[in-house]
Short mmCIF file of C-alpha atoms in Angstrom, two decimals:
data_model
loop_
_atom_site.label_atom_id
_atom_site.label_comp_id
_atom_site.label_asym_id
_atom_site.label_seq_id
_atom_site.Cartn_x
_atom_site.Cartn_y
_atom_site.Cartn_z
CA UNK A 1 0.17 0.13 0.18
CA UNK A 2 1.09 3.23 -0.85
CA UNK A 3 -0.51 6.80 -0.83
CA UNK A 4 -0.44 10.78 -0.54
CA UNK A 5 -2.21 12.95 1.25
CA UNK A 6 -2.68 16.18 3.12
CA UNK A 7 -3.15 16.41 6.42
CA UNK A 8 -6.53 18.78 6.26
CA UNK A 9 -8.36 15.76 4.41
CA UNK A 10 -6.87 12.98 6.86
CA UNK A 11 -7.51 14.81 9.56
CA UNK A 12 -11.34 15.24 8.63
CA UNK A 13 -11.48 10.94 7.90
CA UNK A 14 -9.97 10.47 11.05
CA UNK A 15 -11.79 12.14 12.80
CA UNK A 16 -14.84 11.14 11.89
CA UNK A 17 -14.65 7.09 11.97
CA UNK A 18 -12.71 7.70 15.49
CA UNK A 19 -15.68 8.38 16.85
CA UNK A 20 -16.42 4.59 16.88
CA UNK A 21 -13.38 3.28 18.27
CA UNK A 22 -14.51 1.69 21.42
CA UNK A 23 -12.34 2.40 24.67
CA UNK A 24 -13.09 -1.57 25.99
CA UNK A 25 -12.83 -3.16 22.93
CA UNK A 26 -14.01 -6.72 22.57
CA UNK A 27 -11.15 -7.53 20.12
CA UNK A 28 -7.82 -6.15 19.83
CA UNK A 29 -8.63 -5.38 15.99
CA UNK A 30 -11.19 -3.41 17.26
CA UNK A 31 -9.11 -0.92 18.76
CA UNK A 32 -7.81 -0.06 15.53
CA UNK A 33 -8.91 2.46 11.89
CA UNK A 34 -8.71 -0.29 9.03
CA UNK A 35 -7.24 1.68 6.05
CA UNK A 36 -7.52 0.52 2.42
CA UNK A 37 -6.13 2.46 -0.33
CA UNK A 38 -7.97 1.35 -4.34
CA UNK A 39 -8.54 3.60 -7.48
CA UNK A 40 -7.59 6.44 -5.91
CA UNK A 41 -9.94 6.40 -2.72
CA UNK A 42 -8.51 6.26 0.70
CA UNK A 43 -11.20 4.04 2.69
CA UNK A 44 -11.38 4.63 7.01
CA UNK A 45 -13.41 1.62 8.26
CA UNK A 46 -13.90 2.07 12.29
CA UNK A 47 -16.59 0.00 13.51
CA UNK A 48 -17.29 -0.87 17.51
CA UNK A 49 -19.56 -3.34 16.72
CA UNK A 50 -22.85 -1.15 17.61
CA UNK A 51 -22.17 0.91 15.13
CA UNK A 52 -19.44 1.56 12.46
CA UNK A 53 -18.66 4.63 10.68
CA UNK A 54 -16.33 4.48 6.65
CA UNK A 55 -15.07 7.50 5.06
CA UNK A 56 -13.58 8.19 2.18
CA UNK A 57 -11.34 10.97 0.95
CA UNK A 58 -9.40 10.83 -2.44
CA UNK A 59 -5.46 10.58 -1.77
CA UNK A 60 -3.19 10.14 -4.35
CA UNK A 61 -2.82 6.32 -4.56
CA UNK A 62 0.72 4.70 -5.89
CA UNK A 63 0.12 0.99 -4.97
CA UNK A 64 -3.31 -0.16 -3.40
CA UNK A 65 -3.38 -2.39 0.02
CA UNK A 66 -5.12 -2.05 3.79
CA UNK A 67 -4.12 -1.93 7.24
CA UNK A 68 -4.48 -0.96 10.40
CA UNK A 69 -3.31 0.79 12.14
CA UNK A 70 -3.62 1.82 15.98
CA UNK A 71 -6.91 4.84 17.00
CA UNK A 72 -5.04 6.48 19.25
CA UNK A 73 -2.13 7.20 17.94
CA UNK A 74 -3.16 7.52 14.09
CA UNK A 75 -5.26 9.87 15.37
CA UNK A 76 -2.35 11.80 18.56
CA UNK A 77 -0.20 11.14 15.29
CA UNK A 78 -1.66 12.97 12.61
CA UNK A 79 -2.88 15.76 14.59
CA UNK A 80 0.56 16.16 14.98
CA UNK A 81 2.17 15.93 11.09
CA UNK A 82 3.44 19.48 9.29
CA UNK A 83 0.18 20.74 5.87
CA UNK A 84 2.42 19.62 3.19
CA UNK A 85 2.17 16.40 1.48
CA UNK A 86 2.31 12.57 3.91
CA UNK A 87 2.78 9.78 2.34
CA UNK A 88 1.75 6.26 3.82
CA UNK A 89 3.53 2.78 2.94
CA UNK A 90 4.01 -0.12 4.29
CA UNK A 91 5.67 -3.78 2.10
CA UNK A 92 3.29 -5.85 3.01
CA UNK A 93 0.21 -6.78 5.06
CA UNK A 94 1.44 -7.80 8.02
CA UNK A 95 4.54 -5.17 7.96
CA UNK A 96 4.73 -1.53 9.66
CA UNK A 97 2.99 0.92 8.51
CA UNK A 98 5.58 3.70 7.19
CA UNK A 99 5.03 8.23 7.12
CA UNK A 100 7.35 10.54 5.01
CA UNK A 101 6.82 14.31 4.64
CA UNK A 102 9.95 16.35 3.81
CA UNK A 103 12.73 14.36 5.42
CA UNK A 104 11.14 12.66 8.40
CA UNK A 105 9.54 9.45 8.91
CA UNK A 106 7.40 7.36 11.28
CA UNK A 107 6.89 3.88 11.74
CA UNK A 108 3.56 2.56 13.12
CA UNK A 109 3.24 -0.54 14.10
CA UNK A 110 -0.02 -2.83 12.86
CA UNK A 111 -2.83 -4.93 12.76
CA UNK A 112 -3.84 -7.72 10.14
CA UNK A 113 -6.43 -6.60 7.88
CA UNK A 114 -7.93 -9.82 7.36
CA UNK A 115 -9.04 -9.56 10.61
CA UNK A 116 -10.84 -7.11 11.08
CA UNK A 117 -14.66 -7.20 10.52
CA UNK A 118 -16.06 -4.51 8.17
CA UNK A 119 -18.93 -3.50 7.86
CA UNK A 120 -21.74 -6.08 6.02
CA UNK A 121 -23.07 -4.53 2.69
CA UNK A 122 -27.00 -4.00 3.04
CA UNK A 123 -28.74 -3.57 -0.23
CA UNK A 124 -32.46 -5.03 0.72
CA UNK A 125 -34.40 -2.74 3.25
CA UNK A 126 -36.39 -0.38 3.31
CA UNK A 127 -35.57 3.18 2.30
CA UNK A 128 -36.25 6.23 2.90
CA UNK A 129 -35.11 9.88 1.51
CA UNK A 130 -33.88 13.02 3.33
CA UNK A 131 -31.75 16.46 3.31
CA UNK A 132 -28.89 16.12 5.72
CA UNK A 133 -30.06 19.54 6.98
CA UNK A 134 -33.53 17.37 8.09
CA UNK A 135 -31.53 15.34 10.38
CA UNK A 136 -29.78 17.56 11.66
CA UNK A 137 -32.69 19.54 12.94
CA UNK A 138 -34.02 16.36 14.20
CA UNK A 139 -30.62 15.59 16.18
CA UNK A 140 -30.89 19.51 17.17
CA UNK A 141 -34.80 19.42 19.29
CA UNK A 142 -35.12 16.27 19.00
CA UNK A 143 -31.95 13.91 20.39
CA UNK A 144 -31.76 15.85 23.18
CA UNK A 145 -34.59 14.94 25.08
CA UNK A 146 -33.99 11.74 25.44
CA UNK A 147 -32.48 8.97 28.19
CA UNK A 148 -29.44 8.67 28.96
CA UNK A 149 -29.95 5.70 31.44
CA UNK A 150 -28.52 2.58 29.26
CA UNK A 151 -30.22 0.87 31.63
CA UNK A 152 -33.80 1.04 29.92
CA UNK A 153 -31.97 1.49 26.27
CA UNK A 154 -35.44 2.59 23.90
CA UNK A 155 -35.61 5.60 26.08
CA UNK A 156 -32.07 6.62 25.39
CA UNK A 157 -33.04 6.71 21.45
CA UNK A 158 -35.06 8.55 19.20
CA UNK A 159 -38.32 6.81 17.62
CA UNK A 160 -38.46 6.93 13.60
CA UNK A 161 -41.75 6.46 13.81
CA UNK A 162 -42.69 5.63 9.37
CA UNK A 163 -46.17 5.96 8.59
CA UNK A 164 -47.91 6.43 5.60
CA UNK A 165 -48.51 10.39 4.93
CA UNK A 166 -44.26 10.62 6.58
CA UNK A 167 -42.58 10.83 9.70
CA UNK A 168 -42.30 11.64 12.85
CA UNK A 169 -38.98 11.89 15.12
CA UNK A 170 -39.92 11.34 18.46
CA UNK A 171 -37.04 10.75 22.08
CA UNK A 172 -38.94 11.11 25.50
CA UNK A 173 -37.16 10.77 29.22
CA UNK A 174 -40.23 10.23 30.34
CA UNK A 175 -40.37 13.13 32.63
CA UNK A 176 -40.00 15.42 28.70
CA UNK A 177 -40.47 14.80 25.61
CA UNK A 178 -39.81 15.60 21.86
CA UNK A 179 -41.89 15.80 18.31
CA UNK A 180 -40.27 16.78 14.73
CA UNK A 181 -42.36 15.96 11.82
CA UNK A 182 -39.17 14.56 9.63
CA UNK A 183 -39.57 16.21 5.83
CA UNK A 184 -39.09 13.23 4.35
CA UNK A 185 -38.04 13.21 0.39
CA UNK A 186 -37.93 10.59 -1.20
CA UNK A 187 -39.24 6.95 1.20
CA UNK A 188 -40.15 3.70 0.29
CA UNK A 189 -41.89 1.69 3.28
CA UNK A 190 -43.03 -2.10 3.43
CA UNK A 191 -45.62 -1.05 5.83
CA UNK A 192 -45.95 1.66 8.96
CA UNK A 193 -43.29 0.80 11.67
CA UNK A 194 -41.02 1.86 14.58
CA UNK A 195 -37.78 1.83 14.71
CA UNK A 196 -34.95 2.72 17.51
CA UNK A 197 -31.81 4.88 17.18
CA UNK A 198 -29.64 5.59 19.44
CA UNK A 199 -29.73 9.50 20.43
CA UNK A 200 -26.47 10.51 21.45
CA UNK A 201 -25.59 8.37 18.02
CA UNK A 202 -27.31 9.98 15.15
CA UNK A 203 -26.39 13.74 17.35
CA UNK A 204 -22.65 12.26 16.40
CA UNK A 205 -23.64 10.98 12.83
CA UNK A 206 -25.12 14.23 12.37
CA UNK A 207 -21.75 16.41 13.35
CA UNK A 208 -20.12 14.17 10.21
CA UNK A 209 -22.15 15.83 7.90
CA UNK A 210 -21.05 19.54 6.20
CA UNK A 211 -22.76 19.93 4.20
CA UNK A 212 -27.11 20.10 4.73
CA UNK A 213 -28.13 20.76 1.42
CA UNK A 214 -26.70 16.35 0.84
CA UNK A 215 -29.03 14.00 0.14
CA UNK A 216 -28.95 10.98 3.43
CA UNK A 217 -29.99 8.00 2.33
CA UNK A 218 -31.23 4.93 4.40
CA UNK A 219 -31.52 1.72 3.87
CA UNK A 220 -33.28 -0.05 6.96
CA UNK A 221 -33.14 -4.09 7.21
CA UNK A 222 -35.11 -5.73 10.96
CA UNK A 223 -32.10 -5.10 12.89
CA UNK A 224 -29.57 -2.64 11.07
CA UNK A 225 -29.85 0.71 9.69
CA UNK A 226 -27.58 2.12 6.86
CA UNK A 227 -26.86 5.44 6.50
CA UNK A 228 -24.79 6.54 3.37
CA UNK A 229 -24.19 10.74 2.60
CA UNK A 230 -21.45 11.52 -0.15
CA UNK A 231 -18.30 10.34 1.96
CA UNK A 232 -20.09 8.71 4.51
CA UNK A 233 -20.93 5.27 5.64
CA UNK A 234 -22.93 4.52 9.04
CA UNK A 235 -24.44 1.15 10.08
CA UNK A 236 -26.23 1.46 13.70
CA UNK A 237 -28.28 -0.63 15.53
CA UNK A 238 -31.23 -0.27 15.87
CA UNK A 239 -32.29 -0.78 19.42
CA UNK A 240 -34.24 -3.74 20.22
CA UNK A 241 -38.63 -2.77 22.56
CA UNK A 242 -41.96 -1.49 21.93
CA UNK A 243 -41.71 2.32 21.84
CA UNK A 244 -44.95 3.59 24.33
CA UNK A 245 -47.01 5.13 23.63
CA UNK A 246 -46.19 8.41 22.92
CA UNK A 247 -49.73 10.04 21.41
CA UNK A 248 -52.18 9.08 24.30
CA UNK A 249 -49.31 11.57 26.30
CA UNK A 250 -49.30 14.21 24.13
CA UNK A 251 -51.86 16.83 25.15
CA UNK A 252 -55.04 17.25 22.46
CA UNK A 253 -56.06 20.38 23.42
CA UNK A 254 -55.61 23.29 25.76
CA UNK A 255 -56.81 25.69 28.49
CA UNK A 256 -54.87 28.00 27.83
CA UNK A 257 -52.03 29.17 25.88
CA UNK A 258 -49.85 32.06 26.60
CA UNK A 259 -47.22 33.08 23.39
CA UNK A 260 -44.53 34.74 24.81
CA UNK A 261 -40.69 35.37 23.31
CA UNK A 262 -38.63 33.33 23.52
CA UNK A 263 -35.29 34.59 24.54
CA UNK A 264 -37.03 36.87 27.94
CA UNK A 265 -37.84 33.45 28.42
CA UNK A 266 -34.63 31.67 28.16
CA UNK A 267 -33.47 34.40 29.84
CA UNK A 268 -36.02 34.69 32.04
CA UNK A 269 -35.63 31.16 33.57
CA UNK A 270 -31.80 30.95 33.20
CA UNK A 271 -31.52 33.34 35.81
CA UNK A 272 -34.18 31.85 37.95
CA UNK A 273 -32.44 28.60 37.83
CA UNK A 274 -29.63 29.96 40.22
CA UNK A 275 -32.15 29.81 43.44
CA UNK A 276 -33.52 26.55 42.37
CA UNK A 277 -30.34 24.74 41.54
CA UNK A 278 -28.59 22.65 44.72
CA UNK A 279 -30.16 19.61 48.00
CA UNK A 280 -32.83 22.69 48.77
CA UNK A 281 -34.04 23.51 45.11
CA UNK A 282 -34.91 20.53 43.59
CA UNK A 283 -34.90 22.67 40.21
CA UNK A 284 -38.26 23.73 39.98
CA UNK A 285 -39.63 27.69 38.79
CA UNK A 286 -42.93 27.81 39.73
CA UNK A 287 -44.85 29.46 36.89
CA UNK A 288 -48.45 32.14 37.58
CA UNK A 289 -49.16 34.67 35.03
CA UNK A 290 -51.88 37.10 34.44
CA UNK A 291 -53.35 38.92 31.26
CA UNK A 292 -50.31 40.33 30.45
CA UNK A 293 -47.35 38.41 31.82
CA UNK A 294 -45.77 35.52 33.99
CA UNK A 295 -43.95 35.37 36.98
CA UNK A 296 -41.62 32.85 37.49
CA UNK A 297 -40.66 32.18 40.85
CA UNK A 298 -38.39 30.26 42.29
CA UNK A 299 -36.53 29.61 46.19
CA UNK A 300 -33.58 28.01 47.59
CA UNK A 301 -33.29 28.32 50.94
CA UNK A 302 -29.44 28.37 50.41
CA UNK A 303 -29.01 31.07 48.08
CA UNK A 304 -33.05 32.96 48.21
CA UNK A 305 -35.49 34.43 46.49
CA UNK A 306 -36.14 35.13 42.94
CA UNK A 307 -38.32 36.84 41.21
CA UNK A 308 -38.79 37.32 37.05
CA UNK A 309 -41.19 39.10 35.49
CA UNK A 310 -41.76 38.35 31.48
CA UNK A 311 -44.73 40.48 29.18
CA UNK A 312 -46.78 37.96 27.71
CA UNK A 313 -49.81 37.42 25.25
CA UNK A 314 -51.94 34.56 27.50
CA UNK A 315 -55.32 33.18 25.60
CA UNK A 316 -57.59 31.46 29.37
CA UNK A 317 -57.50 31.11 32.49
CA UNK A 318 -54.63 31.49 34.45
CA UNK A 319 -52.78 28.25 36.01
CA UNK A 320 -50.63 27.84 38.47
CA UNK A 321 -47.58 25.17 37.35
CA UNK A 322 -44.73 24.94 37.78
CA UNK A 323 -41.56 22.47 36.11
CA UNK A 324 -37.97 21.20 36.30
CA UNK A 325 -36.25 24.46 35.24
CA UNK A 326 -33.66 21.69 33.53
CA UNK A 327 -36.74 20.48 31.03
CA UNK A 328 -37.91 24.29 29.74
CA UNK A 329 -34.14 25.92 29.67
CA UNK A 330 -32.62 22.71 27.80
CA UNK A 331 -36.01 22.90 25.26
CA UNK A 332 -35.48 27.59 25.46
CA UNK A 333 -31.84 27.08 23.91
CA UNK A 334 -32.82 24.29 20.78
CA UNK A 335 -36.02 26.08 19.61
CA UNK A 336 -35.78 28.42 17.07
CA UNK A 337 -38.31 31.38 16.48
CA UNK A 338 -38.11 34.23 18.46
CA UNK A 339 -41.76 33.52 19.85
CA UNK A 340 -42.71 30.62 20.87
CA UNK A 341 -46.51 29.08 22.62
CA UNK A 342 -46.98 27.47 26.23
CA UNK A 343 -49.63 25.82 25.97
CA UNK A 344 -51.90 24.87 29.36
CA UNK A 345 -54.39 22.51 30.70
CA UNK A 346 -53.51 21.99 34.25
CA UNK A 347 -51.55 21.67 36.62
CA UNK A 348 -50.50 18.68 36.43
CA UNK A 349 -51.32 18.26 32.93
CA UNK A 350 -47.56 18.32 31.05
CA UNK A 351 -46.87 22.12 29.61
CA UNK A 352 -46.50 22.23 25.68
CA UNK A 353 -43.38 24.13 24.08
CA UNK A 354 -44.44 25.29 20.47
CA UNK A 355 -42.54 27.52 18.32
CA UNK A 356 -45.14 30.04 16.74
CA UNK A 357 -44.22 29.31 12.65
CA UNK A 358 -43.50 25.91 13.12
CA UNK A 359 -46.07 23.27 13.68
CA UNK A 360 -43.98 20.60 13.13
CA UNK A 361 -42.42 20.96 16.42
CA UNK A 362 -43.44 20.47 19.66
CA UNK A 363 -42.24 20.17 23.35
CA UNK A 364 -44.03 18.38 26.34
CA UNK A 365 -43.25 19.02 30.15
CA UNK A 366 -44.56 17.09 32.76
CA UNK A 367 -45.20 19.78 35.67
CA UNK A 368 -43.74 19.45 39.17
CA UNK A 369 -46.93 18.60 42.25
CA UNK A 370 -45.63 21.33 44.35
CA UNK A 371 -47.58 20.70 47.06
CA UNK B 1 -128.47 -54.56 13.10
CA UNK B 2 -128.90 -52.73 16.66
CA UNK B 3 -125.07 -54.48 17.87
CA UNK B 4 -123.63 -52.29 15.17
CA UNK B 5 -125.14 -48.73 16.05
CA UNK B 6 -124.53 -50.51 20.17
CA UNK B 7 -121.34 -50.47 18.57
CA UNK B 8 -120.95 -46.90 17.33
CA UNK B 9 -122.43 -45.55 20.32
CA UNK B 10 -120.05 -46.47 22.01
CA UNK B 11 -116.77 -46.24 19.39
CA UNK B 12 -118.30 -42.27 19.72
CA UNK B 13 -118.36 -41.79 23.09
CA UNK B 14 -114.72 -42.97 23.47
CA UNK B 15 -114.18 -40.68 20.79
CA UNK B 16 -115.58 -37.94 22.65
CA UNK B 17 -113.39 -39.35 25.22
CA UNK B 18 -110.13 -38.74 24.27
CA UNK B 19 -110.83 -35.44 22.60
CA UNK B 20 -111.61 -34.61 26.45
CA UNK B 21 -108.34 -35.21 27.12
CA UNK B 22 -106.78 -33.67 24.39
CA UNK B 23 -108.43 -30.49 25.06
CA UNK B 24 -106.75 -30.90 28.81
CA UNK B 25 -103.64 -31.36 27.36
CA UNK B 26 -103.90 -28.70 24.76
CA UNK B 27 -104.52 -26.60 28.13
CA UNK B 28 -101.58 -27.78 30.05
CA UNK B 29 -99.52 -27.08 27.01
CA UNK B 30 -100.31 -23.23 26.91
CA UNK B 31 -99.70 -22.76 30.50
CA UNK B 32 -96.04 -24.69 30.31
CA UNK B 33 -95.32 -22.45 27.13
CA UNK B 34 -96.22 -18.96 28.58
CA UNK B 35 -94.23 -20.23 31.05
CA UNK B 36 -91.23 -20.85 29.63
CA UNK B 37 -91.22 -17.13 27.37
CA UNK B 38 -91.73 -15.94 31.09
CA UNK B 39 -88.64 -17.14 31.86
CA UNK B 40 -86.91 -16.52 28.93
CA UNK B 41 -87.96 -12.81 29.12
CA UNK B 42 -86.66 -13.26 33.13
CA UNK B 43 -83.38 -14.43 32.06
CA UNK B 44 -82.79 -11.90 29.64
CA UNK B 45 -84.06 -8.62 30.69
CA UNK B 46 -82.39 -7.52 33.81
CA UNK B 47 -84.23 -5.31 35.82
CA UNK B 48 -83.52 -1.86 36.56
CA UNK B 49 -82.76 -2.09 40.49
CA UNK B 50 -80.43 -5.44 39.97
CA UNK B 51 -78.65 -3.25 36.52
CA UNK B 52 -77.94 -0.55 39.18
CA UNK B 53 -76.36 -3.02 42.59
CA UNK B 54 -73.83 -3.66 39.44
CA UNK B 55 -72.66 -0.59 37.91
CA UNK B 56 -72.98 0.23 42.12
CA UNK B 57 -70.38 -2.38 43.08
CA UNK B 58 -68.31 -1.84 39.60
CA UNK B 59 -67.98 1.74 40.10
CA UNK B 60 -66.37 0.94 44.11
CA UNK B 61 -64.15 -1.61 42.61
CA UNK B 62 -62.36 1.09 39.84
CA UNK B 63 -62.77 4.16 42.29
CA UNK B 64 -60.44 1.48 44.87
CA UNK B 65 -58.20 0.43 41.87
CA UNK B 66 -57.94 3.92 40.64
CA UNK B 67 -57.29 5.08 44.76
CA UNK B 68 -55.24 2.55 44.42
CA UNK B 69 -53.08 3.36 42.11
CA UNK B 70 -52.34 6.95 42.72
CA UNK B 71 -51.08 5.31 45.60
CA UNK B 72 -48.79 3.91 44.82
CA UNK B 73 -47.63 6.33 42.71
CA UNK B 74 -47.36 8.75 45.83
CA UNK B 75 -45.71 6.99 47.41
CA UNK B 76 -42.46 6.60 44.63
CA UNK B 77 -43.69 3.53 42.32
CA UNK B 78 -43.97 4.49 38.73
CA UNK B 79 -48.13 3.34 37.75
CA UNK B 80 -47.48 3.08 33.78
CA UNK B 81 -47.73 -0.20 31.38
CA UNK B 82 -43.51 1.20 30.71
CA UNK B 83 -42.48 0.37 33.78
CA UNK B 84 -44.99 -0.64 36.58
CA UNK B 85 -44.23 -1.01 39.84
CA UNK B 86 -40.75 0.27 39.63
CA UNK B 87 -39.50 2.91 41.94
CA UNK B 88 -39.26 6.99 40.44
CA UNK B 89 -36.88 8.16 41.17
CA UNK B 90 -38.41 11.31 42.55
CA UNK B 91 -39.12 12.83 39.43
CA UNK B 92 -42.27 12.83 37.87
CA UNK B 93 -43.32 10.75 35.37
CA UNK B 94 -44.92 12.09 31.95
CA UNK B 95 -47.26 8.59 31.31
CA UNK B 96 -48.35 7.74 34.67
CA UNK B 97 -49.12 11.49 35.26
CA UNK B 98 -51.50 10.80 31.85
CA UNK B 99 -52.88 8.01 32.68
CA UNK B 100 -53.49 9.34 36.33
CA UNK B 101 -55.03 12.15 34.37
CA UNK B 102 -57.00 9.76 31.70
CA UNK B 103 -58.55 8.17 34.71
#
């Protein structure tokens, strides 16, 4: 194997695949990055058997071949390389990888490329095409609402609910729920189906998509999903389990609708949170309202008392309610647009945030009992 | 000839006896059919009083069930189908609250 490439391109590839390298590999070869050159393309592959990432970069190939290098060491080395062209070569499948630049030379130990489990080729399955911008929007607006508790794996995922009219993404940790209607470019699905994909991994994949206009092609089997975009190919495992019936928890109506500035509410909650952080404060902010203003109160014997007031427009009767400030704060940070509706139906009924100009999204927060 | 007339009279009397017995049996069959119809109707249609009694009982059982679930939730356990019976971490659960609210 022999090829020449520049540091920025190689670094981009290594950064992409290194997310799939496990810190505790099941077999030694999984601590490595598989490199293969063929026809002026360098293919980098890494997998921890849960997720597999393949990234292709154009290089000048002098001789085809494959090798596996330790991911951590290779990543650190690539970062330290000069910006000039760098030549990589191996004398055979089991030989060390020689890296040459200027007059310098690095020799890295390698592993047997034939032991590396390459990503399966998926050809048959349901197919969906999305815009990268829509996929990224989903990870921004929905993924964060998923749980981090691995004991309940299906809640660590984002539900992809395919139905005849399109696609809905849902994530919940049972204390809040985010839902976004997807904009599918093309869909070829045998019958309505639901699948759960790990939320954190989806966010990682979104970071690898730099061009918002590019199309993301998905092929879905019963256990795996293949995501393909331009230079990137990712294989994800579908999380087993039945997602709870999320439609039941979304209130169909509201009794009180508050129209409020996202920025003003976000800043007020941020300030109020100071007196709700900690053991005594229990992370609670209490909301009360009248026709023109929303009052936010927080109280902690350790810190003191904070009272915030925000101008609002209210339809319906005032409903005093209390929320965990974190669930409000996290949603307000990602919701775009100037204004948002806060729909309430009762002190103990989940509140719903809906951006004014975007009916595709909603965010539900379970209230906290304060009595 | 007289002998034949006597025999015919005897036969006539016998037939009249049979007809009288048929008439009696007919009345008995009618009474049985009427009773059967009344019993069928009684079995099919529960009286309003009985209906109320059954409904009150069901309502009481349902109310007890709801109260038990609400108490279980207050004591810190999930009552939703997702995590039924598991301890809550202290925070409210969206699915449990929807369930309680729906009830």
